[in-house]
Short mmCIF file of C-alpha atoms and ligand atoms in Angstrom, two decimals:
data_model
loop_
_atom_site.label_atom_id
_atom_site.label_comp_id
_atom_site.label_asym_id
_atom_site.label_seq_id
_atom_site.Cartn_x
_atom_site.Cartn_y
_atom_site.Cartn_z
CA MET E 129 0.00 0.00 0.00
CA THR E 130 1.48 3.32 -1.07
CA ALA E 131 0.03 6.59 0.12
CA THR E 132 0.71 9.81 -1.75
CA VAL E 133 0.12 13.26 -0.35
CA TYR E 134 -0.67 15.99 -2.87
CA THR E 135 0.14 19.49 -1.65
CA GLY E 136 0.28 22.88 -3.35
CA ILE E 137 -3.48 22.86 -3.89
CA ALA E 138 -4.48 26.52 -4.00
CA GLU E 139 -8.17 25.57 -4.07
CA LEU E 140 -9.69 22.15 -3.43
CA SER E 141 -13.33 21.85 -4.53
CA THR E 142 -14.67 18.60 -3.15
CA LEU E 143 -18.28 19.05 -4.38
CA ASP E 144 -19.21 16.72 -1.57
CA ASP E 145 -22.03 17.69 0.79
CA GLU E 146 -21.18 21.34 0.54
CA LEU E 147 -19.91 23.36 -2.37
CA GLY E 148 -17.22 24.89 -0.18
CA ARG E 149 -13.73 25.39 -1.50
CA LEU E 150 -10.73 24.67 0.72
CA HIS E 151 -7.71 26.92 0.27
CA ASP E 152 -4.06 25.89 0.64
CA ALA E 153 -5.20 22.29 0.91
CA ALA E 154 -3.73 18.81 0.69
CA LEU E 155 -5.10 15.45 -0.41
CA VAL E 156 -3.88 11.96 0.49
CA VAL E 157 -4.58 9.08 -1.88
CA GLU E 158 -4.08 5.45 -0.95
CA ASP E 159 -5.11 2.39 -2.95
CA GLY E 160 -7.00 4.47 -5.48
CA ARG E 161 -9.17 6.11 -2.83
CA VAL E 162 -9.07 9.41 -0.98
CA ALA E 163 -7.61 8.68 2.45
CA TRP E 164 -7.55 12.23 3.84
CA LEU E 165 -8.18 15.83 2.80
CA GLY E 166 -7.83 19.13 4.60
CA ALA E 167 -5.50 22.03 5.32
CA ARG E 168 -1.97 21.53 3.99
CA GLY E 169 -0.44 22.29 7.39
CA SER E 170 -2.23 19.32 8.96
CA ALA E 171 -1.55 16.77 6.22
CA PRO E 172 -0.35 13.40 7.55
CA ASP E 173 2.89 11.80 6.39
CA ALA E 174 2.79 9.59 3.33
CA ASP E 175 5.16 7.45 1.27
CA ALA E 176 5.30 9.98 -1.56
CA ARG E 177 4.78 13.72 -1.82
CA VAL E 178 3.69 15.63 -4.94
CA ASP E 179 3.54 19.43 -5.12
CA LEU E 180 0.82 20.56 -7.51
CA GLY E 181 2.19 24.08 -7.79
CA ASP E 182 -0.50 26.24 -6.17
CA ARG E 183 -3.25 25.29 -8.59
CA ALA E 184 -6.89 24.23 -8.36
CA VAL E 185 -8.09 20.64 -7.93
CA LEU E 186 -11.66 19.50 -8.49
CA PRO E 187 -13.41 16.17 -9.20
CA GLY E 188 -13.01 14.60 -12.62
CA TRP E 189 -15.86 15.25 -15.04
CA VAL E 190 -18.69 12.73 -15.27
CA ASP E 191 -19.80 12.66 -18.90
CA THR E 192 -23.08 10.75 -19.05
CA HIS E 193 -24.04 11.16 -22.70
CA SER E 194 -21.79 10.19 -25.59
CA HIS E 195 -21.93 8.07 -28.75
CA LEU E 196 -18.30 7.08 -29.27
CA VAL E 197 -18.63 3.89 -31.33
CA PHE E 198 -18.87 5.04 -34.93
CA ALA E 199 -16.93 5.37 -38.15
CA GLY E 200 -16.65 8.26 -40.55
CA ASP E 201 -17.13 11.95 -40.12
CA ARG E 202 -19.89 14.41 -41.00
CA ALA E 203 -17.92 17.62 -41.38
CA ALA E 204 -19.66 18.36 -44.69
CA GLU E 205 -23.07 18.10 -43.01
CA PHE E 206 -21.85 20.40 -40.24
CA GLU E 207 -20.57 22.91 -42.77
CA ALA E 208 -23.90 22.88 -44.62
CA ARG E 209 -25.68 23.41 -41.30
CA MET E 210 -23.53 26.41 -40.49
CA ALA E 211 -24.54 27.74 -43.91
CA GLY E 212 -28.21 27.47 -42.93
CA ARG E 213 -29.41 23.90 -43.41
CA ALA E 214 -31.44 22.47 -40.49
CA TYR E 215 -30.27 19.52 -38.35
CA GLU E 216 -32.40 16.41 -38.90
CA ALA E 217 -32.53 12.98 -37.28
CA GLY E 218 -32.01 11.46 -40.76
CA GLY E 219 -28.26 12.26 -40.74
CA ILE E 220 -27.81 9.33 -38.35
CA GLY E 221 -28.17 6.99 -41.36
CA VAL E 222 -24.90 8.28 -42.85
CA THR E 223 -22.99 7.20 -39.74
CA VAL E 224 -24.88 3.90 -39.58
CA ALA E 225 -23.68 3.02 -43.10
CA ALA E 226 -20.07 3.91 -42.25
CA THR E 227 -20.20 2.02 -38.95
CA ARG E 228 -21.58 -1.15 -40.50
CA ALA E 229 -18.83 -1.07 -43.12
CA ALA E 230 -16.00 -0.50 -40.62
CA SER E 231 -13.81 -3.23 -39.14
CA GLU E 232 -13.95 -4.01 -35.44
CA LEU E 233 -10.40 -2.71 -35.02
CA GLU E 234 -11.26 0.58 -36.69
CA LEU E 235 -14.26 1.07 -34.39
CA GLU E 236 -12.25 0.13 -31.32
CA ARG E 237 -9.44 2.51 -32.18
CA GLY E 238 -11.82 5.38 -32.88
CA ALA E 239 -13.68 4.93 -29.61
CA ALA E 240 -10.48 4.50 -27.58
CA ARG E 241 -8.97 7.63 -29.15
CA LEU E 242 -11.99 9.71 -28.10
CA ARG E 243 -11.99 8.14 -24.62
CA ALA E 244 -8.33 9.11 -24.20
CA GLU E 245 -9.03 12.60 -25.52
CA ALA E 246 -11.78 12.99 -22.90
CA ALA E 247 -9.52 11.70 -20.12
CA ARG E 248 -6.82 14.23 -20.98
CA GLN E 249 -9.45 16.93 -20.52
CA GLY E 250 -10.48 15.76 -17.07
CA THR E 251 -13.20 13.17 -17.71
CA THR E 252 -12.88 10.32 -15.22
CA PHE E 253 -16.25 8.64 -15.74
CA LEU E 254 -17.85 8.20 -19.14
CA GLU E 255 -21.07 6.71 -20.44
CA THR E 256 -21.35 5.76 -24.09
CA LYS E 257 -24.07 4.32 -26.29
CA THR E 258 -24.64 1.98 -29.16
CA GLY E 259 -26.97 3.28 -31.87
CA TYR E 260 -24.96 3.46 -35.09
CA GLY E 261 -25.31 -0.23 -35.89
CA LEU E 262 -29.07 -0.72 -35.96
CA ASP E 263 -28.77 -4.35 -37.00
CA LEU E 264 -28.21 -7.18 -34.56
CA ALA E 265 -24.58 -7.92 -35.41
CA THR E 266 -23.41 -4.31 -35.46
CA GLU E 267 -25.29 -3.34 -32.30
CA GLU E 268 -23.78 -6.33 -30.49
CA ARG E 269 -20.31 -5.40 -31.75
CA SER E 270 -20.82 -1.76 -30.76
CA ALA E 271 -22.00 -2.71 -27.26
CA ARG E 272 -18.97 -4.95 -26.78
CA ILE E 273 -16.56 -2.25 -27.94
CA ALA E 274 -18.32 0.35 -25.78
CA ALA E 275 -17.97 -1.89 -22.72
CA GLY E 276 -14.22 -2.01 -23.36
CA ILE E 277 -13.75 1.75 -23.22
CA ALA E 278 -16.56 3.23 -21.10
CA ASP E 279 -17.55 3.06 -17.44
CA THR E 280 -21.17 2.39 -18.27
CA VAL E 281 -22.94 1.52 -21.53
CA THR E 282 -26.37 2.28 -22.96
CA PHE E 283 -28.24 0.31 -25.63
CA LEU E 284 -29.69 2.73 -28.20
CA GLY E 285 -30.98 0.32 -30.83
CA ALA E 286 -34.02 2.61 -30.89
CA HIS E 287 -32.08 5.51 -32.38
CA VAL E 288 -34.02 5.61 -35.67
CA VAL E 289 -35.68 2.93 -37.80
CA PRO E 290 -32.97 2.05 -40.32
CA ALA E 291 -33.66 1.93 -44.05
CA GLY E 292 -34.91 -1.34 -45.50
CA ILE E 293 -36.90 -2.71 -42.57
CA ASP E 294 -40.55 -2.39 -41.62
CA ARG E 295 -41.13 -0.24 -38.54
CA ARG E 296 -43.00 -2.94 -36.58
CA ASP E 297 -40.40 -5.56 -37.46
CA TYR E 298 -37.65 -3.23 -36.27
CA LEU E 299 -39.35 -2.60 -32.93
CA ASP E 300 -39.72 -6.37 -32.46
CA LEU E 301 -36.03 -6.81 -33.25
CA VAL E 302 -34.92 -4.06 -30.83
CA THR E 303 -37.09 -5.29 -27.96
CA GLY E 304 -36.33 -8.98 -28.64
CA PRO E 305 -33.22 -10.54 -30.18
CA MET E 306 -31.16 -7.34 -30.38
CA LEU E 307 -31.77 -6.54 -26.71
CA ALA E 308 -30.83 -10.11 -25.77
CA ALA E 309 -27.62 -9.89 -27.85
CA VAL E 310 -26.37 -6.64 -26.28
CA ARG E 311 -27.58 -7.42 -22.76
CA PRO E 312 -24.27 -8.81 -21.41
CA HIS E 313 -22.52 -5.53 -22.26
CA VAL E 314 -24.99 -2.81 -21.25
CA GLN E 315 -26.56 -1.34 -18.10
CA TRP E 316 -29.05 1.10 -19.66
CA ILE E 317 -31.62 1.34 -22.44
CA ASP E 318 -32.37 4.58 -24.28
CA VAL E 319 -34.74 5.70 -27.03
CA PHE E 320 -34.76 8.74 -29.32
CA CYS E 321 -38.31 9.94 -28.58
CA GLU E 322 -38.73 12.55 -31.30
CA ARG E 323 -40.51 13.30 -34.55
CA GLY E 324 -38.56 11.38 -37.23
CA ALA E 325 -37.46 8.73 -34.71
CA PHE E 326 -39.88 7.05 -32.23
CA ASP E 327 -43.21 8.28 -30.88
CA VAL E 328 -44.22 8.12 -27.23
CA GLU E 329 -45.96 4.74 -27.38
CA GLU E 330 -43.10 3.16 -29.31
CA SER E 331 -40.66 4.67 -26.84
CA ARG E 332 -42.64 3.26 -23.92
CA GLU E 333 -42.52 -0.19 -25.49
CA VAL E 334 -38.73 0.00 -25.90
CA LEU E 335 -38.15 1.27 -22.38
CA LEU E 336 -40.40 -1.34 -20.78
CA ALA E 337 -38.62 -4.11 -22.66
CA GLY E 338 -35.32 -2.78 -21.34
CA ARG E 339 -36.67 -2.57 -17.82
CA ALA E 340 -37.93 -6.16 -18.03
CA ALA E 341 -34.38 -7.16 -19.02
CA GLY E 342 -33.03 -5.43 -15.90
CA LEU E 343 -31.73 -2.23 -17.52
CA GLY E 344 -31.97 1.33 -16.22
CA LEU E 345 -33.83 3.85 -18.38
CA ARG E 346 -32.69 6.97 -20.24
CA VAL E 347 -34.57 8.98 -22.88
CA HIS E 348 -33.50 11.36 -25.67
CA ALA E 349 -36.32 13.89 -25.21
CA ALA E 350 -37.43 17.27 -26.59
CA GLN E 351 -34.29 17.79 -28.68
CA LEU E 352 -35.80 19.00 -31.93
CA GLY E 353 -39.25 20.08 -30.80
CA PRO E 354 -41.80 19.74 -28.01
CA GLY E 355 -43.15 16.26 -27.36
CA GLY E 356 -44.03 13.67 -24.73
CA GLY E 357 -40.53 12.31 -24.11
CA VAL E 358 -39.88 14.15 -20.86
CA ALA E 359 -43.26 13.22 -19.38
CA LEU E 360 -42.64 9.59 -20.33
CA ALA E 361 -39.17 9.63 -18.76
CA VAL E 362 -40.52 11.03 -15.50
CA GLU E 363 -43.54 8.70 -15.48
CA LEU E 364 -41.28 5.64 -15.87
CA GLY E 365 -38.72 6.94 -13.37
CA ALA E 366 -35.94 7.10 -15.96
CA ALA E 367 -32.59 8.10 -14.51
CA SER E 368 -32.24 10.83 -17.11
CA ALA E 369 -34.07 12.78 -19.80
CA ASP E 370 -31.42 14.07 -22.19
CA HIS E 371 -31.39 17.20 -24.39
CA CYS E 372 -34.51 18.98 -22.98
CA ASN E 373 -34.37 21.93 -25.39
CA PHE E 374 -38.10 22.36 -25.87
CA LEU E 375 -39.67 22.07 -22.43
CA SER E 376 -43.17 23.14 -21.45
CA ASP E 377 -43.84 24.44 -17.95
CA THR E 378 -45.45 21.07 -17.26
CA ASP E 379 -42.25 19.28 -18.29
CA ILE E 380 -40.20 21.50 -15.98
CA ASP E 381 -42.59 20.88 -13.08
CA ALA E 382 -42.52 17.15 -13.77
CA LEU E 383 -38.70 17.08 -13.73
CA ALA E 384 -38.66 19.14 -10.55
CA GLY E 385 -41.15 16.82 -8.86
CA GLY E 386 -39.67 13.51 -10.02
CA SER E 387 -36.41 11.61 -9.74
CA THR E 388 -35.34 12.05 -13.37
CA VAL E 389 -32.25 14.20 -13.99
CA ALA E 390 -32.40 16.65 -16.90
CA THR E 391 -29.15 16.10 -18.79
CA LEU E 392 -28.36 19.17 -20.87
CA LEU E 393 -26.02 19.08 -23.86
CA PRO E 394 -24.94 22.65 -24.63
CA ALA E 395 -22.28 21.75 -27.20
CA CYS E 396 -24.97 19.94 -29.19
CA ASP E 397 -27.34 22.90 -28.90
CA LEU E 398 -24.69 25.20 -30.36
CA SER E 399 -23.58 22.75 -33.02
CA THR E 400 -27.14 22.20 -34.25
CA ARG E 401 -28.20 25.83 -33.72
CA MET E 402 -31.02 24.79 -31.43
CA PRO E 403 -32.20 26.97 -28.57
CA LEU E 404 -30.07 26.33 -25.50
CA ALA E 405 -31.85 24.18 -22.93
CA PRO E 406 -33.51 26.16 -20.10
CA ALA E 407 -30.93 25.35 -17.45
CA ARG E 408 -31.77 28.32 -15.22
CA ALA E 409 -35.51 27.62 -15.22
CA LEU E 410 -34.88 23.96 -14.39
CA LEU E 411 -32.65 24.79 -11.43
CA ASP E 412 -35.00 27.51 -10.20
CA ALA E 413 -37.87 25.02 -10.29
CA GLY E 414 -35.85 22.56 -8.20
CA ALA E 415 -34.87 20.01 -10.86
CA THR E 416 -31.48 18.28 -10.85
CA ILE E 417 -29.48 18.96 -13.98
CA ALA E 418 -26.42 17.32 -15.49
CA LEU E 419 -24.16 18.59 -18.25
CA ALA E 420 -22.70 16.20 -20.82
CA THR E 421 -20.87 16.43 -24.15
CA ASN E 422 -23.07 14.20 -26.35
CA CYS E 423 -19.89 13.51 -28.30
CA ASN E 424 -20.96 12.09 -31.69
CA PRO E 425 -20.06 12.84 -35.31
CA GLY E 426 -23.43 14.37 -36.21
CA SER E 427 -24.68 16.83 -33.67
CA SER E 428 -21.85 17.45 -31.20
CA TYR E 429 -18.31 16.39 -32.07
CA THR E 430 -16.54 17.38 -28.86
CA THR E 431 -15.20 15.58 -25.80
CA SER E 432 -14.77 18.82 -23.85
CA MET E 433 -16.77 18.98 -20.65
CA ALA E 434 -15.02 22.28 -19.86
CA PHE E 435 -16.58 23.76 -23.00
CA CYS E 436 -20.02 22.62 -21.78
CA VAL E 437 -19.38 24.14 -18.35
CA ALA E 438 -18.24 27.46 -19.84
CA THR E 439 -21.27 27.58 -22.15
CA ALA E 440 -23.66 26.83 -19.30
CA VAL E 441 -22.17 29.73 -17.35
CA LEU E 442 -21.76 32.25 -20.15
CA GLN E 443 -24.95 31.53 -22.07
CA GLN E 444 -27.36 29.60 -19.86
CA GLY E 445 -27.32 31.69 -16.73
CA LEU E 446 -25.63 29.28 -14.32
CA SER E 447 -23.03 30.24 -11.74
CA VAL E 448 -19.67 28.50 -12.07
CA ASP E 449 -20.44 26.36 -9.01
CA GLU E 450 -23.82 25.33 -10.45
CA ALA E 451 -22.29 24.36 -13.79
CA VAL E 452 -19.40 22.42 -12.25
CA LEU E 453 -21.83 20.66 -9.92
CA ALA E 454 -23.99 19.67 -12.91
CA ALA E 455 -20.91 18.26 -14.70
CA THR E 456 -19.87 16.18 -11.70
CA ARG E 457 -22.32 15.31 -8.92
CA GLY E 458 -25.50 16.06 -10.89
CA ALA E 459 -24.14 13.87 -13.66
CA ALA E 460 -23.31 11.15 -11.14
CA ARG E 461 -26.97 11.13 -10.11
CA ALA E 462 -27.95 10.69 -13.76
CA VAL E 463 -26.09 7.35 -13.78
CA GLY E 464 -27.05 6.27 -10.25
CA ARG E 465 -23.54 6.87 -8.89
CA GLU E 466 -24.00 9.87 -6.58
CA THR E 467 -23.71 7.85 -3.38
CA GLY E 468 -22.42 4.49 -2.20
CA PRO E 469 -19.02 2.82 -2.52
CA ASP E 470 -18.93 3.37 -6.32
CA ALA E 471 -19.85 7.04 -6.10
CA VAL E 472 -18.19 9.40 -8.57
CA GLY E 473 -18.37 13.15 -9.14
CA SER E 474 -17.04 14.35 -5.80
CA ILE E 475 -13.85 14.16 -3.74
CA ARG E 476 -14.64 12.57 -0.39
CA VAL E 477 -12.71 10.51 2.13
CA GLY E 478 -13.17 6.85 1.23
CA GLY E 479 -14.35 7.70 -2.29
CA ARG E 480 -12.65 6.88 -5.57
CA ALA E 481 -9.74 9.27 -6.17
CA ASP E 482 -10.95 10.81 -9.43
CA PHE E 483 -9.67 14.35 -9.75
CA GLN E 484 -8.23 16.88 -12.15
CA LEU E 485 -5.66 19.65 -11.85
CA LEU E 486 -6.24 23.02 -13.49
CA ASP E 487 -3.45 25.33 -14.52
CA ALA E 488 -5.32 28.06 -12.67
CA PRO E 489 -5.77 29.10 -9.05
CA SER E 490 -9.53 28.52 -9.02
CA LEU E 491 -12.27 26.63 -10.87
CA VAL E 492 -13.80 30.03 -11.65
CA HIS E 493 -11.23 30.19 -14.46
CA LEU E 494 -13.14 27.43 -16.29
CA ALA E 495 -15.63 30.09 -17.40
CA TYR E 496 -13.47 33.15 -16.88
CA ARG E 497 -10.94 31.84 -19.45
CA PRO E 498 -13.26 30.05 -21.89
CA GLY E 499 -11.71 27.89 -24.56
CA VAL E 500 -8.36 27.60 -22.74
CA PRO E 501 -7.43 23.95 -22.06
CA LEU E 502 -6.89 24.40 -18.32
CA THR E 503 -6.86 20.74 -17.25
CA VAL E 504 -3.21 19.72 -17.12
CA ALA E 505 -3.54 16.36 -15.38
CA THR E 506 -6.24 13.84 -14.55
CA TRP E 507 -6.18 11.04 -11.95
CA ARG E 508 -8.65 8.16 -12.19
CA ALA E 509 -8.84 5.90 -9.13
CA GLY E 510 -5.59 7.49 -8.02
CA ALA E 511 -3.69 6.71 -11.25
CA ARG E 512 -2.44 9.47 -13.54
CA GLU E 513 -4.07 9.34 -16.98
CA PRO E 514 -1.55 9.74 -19.78
CA GLY E 515 -1.39 13.45 -20.56
CA ALA E 516 -0.97 15.37 -23.76
CA PRO E 517 2.65 15.39 -24.92
CA GLY E 518 4.69 18.20 -23.44
CA VAL E 519 2.25 19.18 -20.69
CA ALA E 520 3.74 19.29 -17.20
CA ALA E 521 1.56 17.69 -14.55
CA GLU E 522 3.21 18.16 -11.21
CA GLY E 523 4.54 21.58 -10.30
CA ARG E 524 5.06 24.21 -12.93
CA ALA E 525 6.95 23.50 -16.12
O1 NIG F 682 -27.96 12.81 -29.21
N1 NIG F 682 -30.40 12.69 -31.05
C1 NIG F 682 -30.02 11.64 -31.40
N2 NIG F 682 -28.76 11.19 -31.39
C2 NIG F 682 -27.59 12.01 -31.38
C3 NIG F 682 -27.25 12.53 -32.73
C4 NIG F 682 -26.83 11.54 -33.65
C5 NIG F 682 -26.39 11.99 -35.00
O2 NIG F 682 -26.83 13.02 -35.56
O3 NIG F 682 -25.57 11.24 -35.53
C6 NIG F 682 -27.78 13.14 -30.40
O4 NIG F 682 -27.74 14.31 -30.74
#
């Protein structure tokens, strides 16, 4: 057992029970868990000592919405969108064709590259989804690859009905043999409940089949227009309703009164030129929100949680503390990991040592210096993630 004491922490944001920030703090990590935290002057002895150079430490990001198993790129579609074309669910088919044609190695390498990119930027817990296979073999392959790179995996066979199959037959496939094939690799089921994808009754059928197979529920809801997805998510006690761009007052009240987290995806909103989700109204009503990247090649090709945090502060009316909380502990709630021995999204004694170091004296700089890659090192379960070449982790370069 080796214990390491980290000192030189100008500001330690634990995001545990209180949002308080400790100044001139220290952190002791032993066996991948936080063994002690407090004022530097009272830090206990340890086997190793690392000076972090008077910089800020906060929990690693918890990114609960991504689609990392895919092939190809849709830069041309993005460019056309920035020239005025609308985003449509139909673009998913382009990535489905590329993903089906790709080799397993190509898909694995692509997903692992994005996972590593996210880790370098402070993400210590990541969810990812299937949903670009949409036939049994490719969904099974995608789920298996996802399980190899992500902390938790969601089955999104109900992304859209692919070309060449009857709608009813596809629903039977998703809720029957496809679900059975992916089941060993996934913990969640999701459905794109939206015009152009699946209606509310179809979505209910998919979610109930997943629940019967022992999966937790998530819903893509109200991304492109108003609809019944949020109400369905709350009614079924889904862990999360994701997107939430077009919410009625009733939707906001339902989220505030239920257990479903509203997972907001600001990078996607900007990249599809949709109205930003009503983060302020949700918080004011008492709902729990999470922030996630929605990294995918169609609507949001970024792994940067810091970009989402900065956008939520600068454009969605959140304070820095509220945005960081949504990207850590709020997100942990959206994957059922806010409490218990496997909790993530906070720094607490006994908890998993997932934390990131900013090249800044305070987490306020995440929004104060938008677009600057401030995360210079990430630790997951106490182990340093490989950094970007040439970036100094401990102390100043
Ligand atoms: O969450 N909304 C559905 N799925 C993805 C987009 C997928 C795509 O356009 O390729 C999303 O935005």
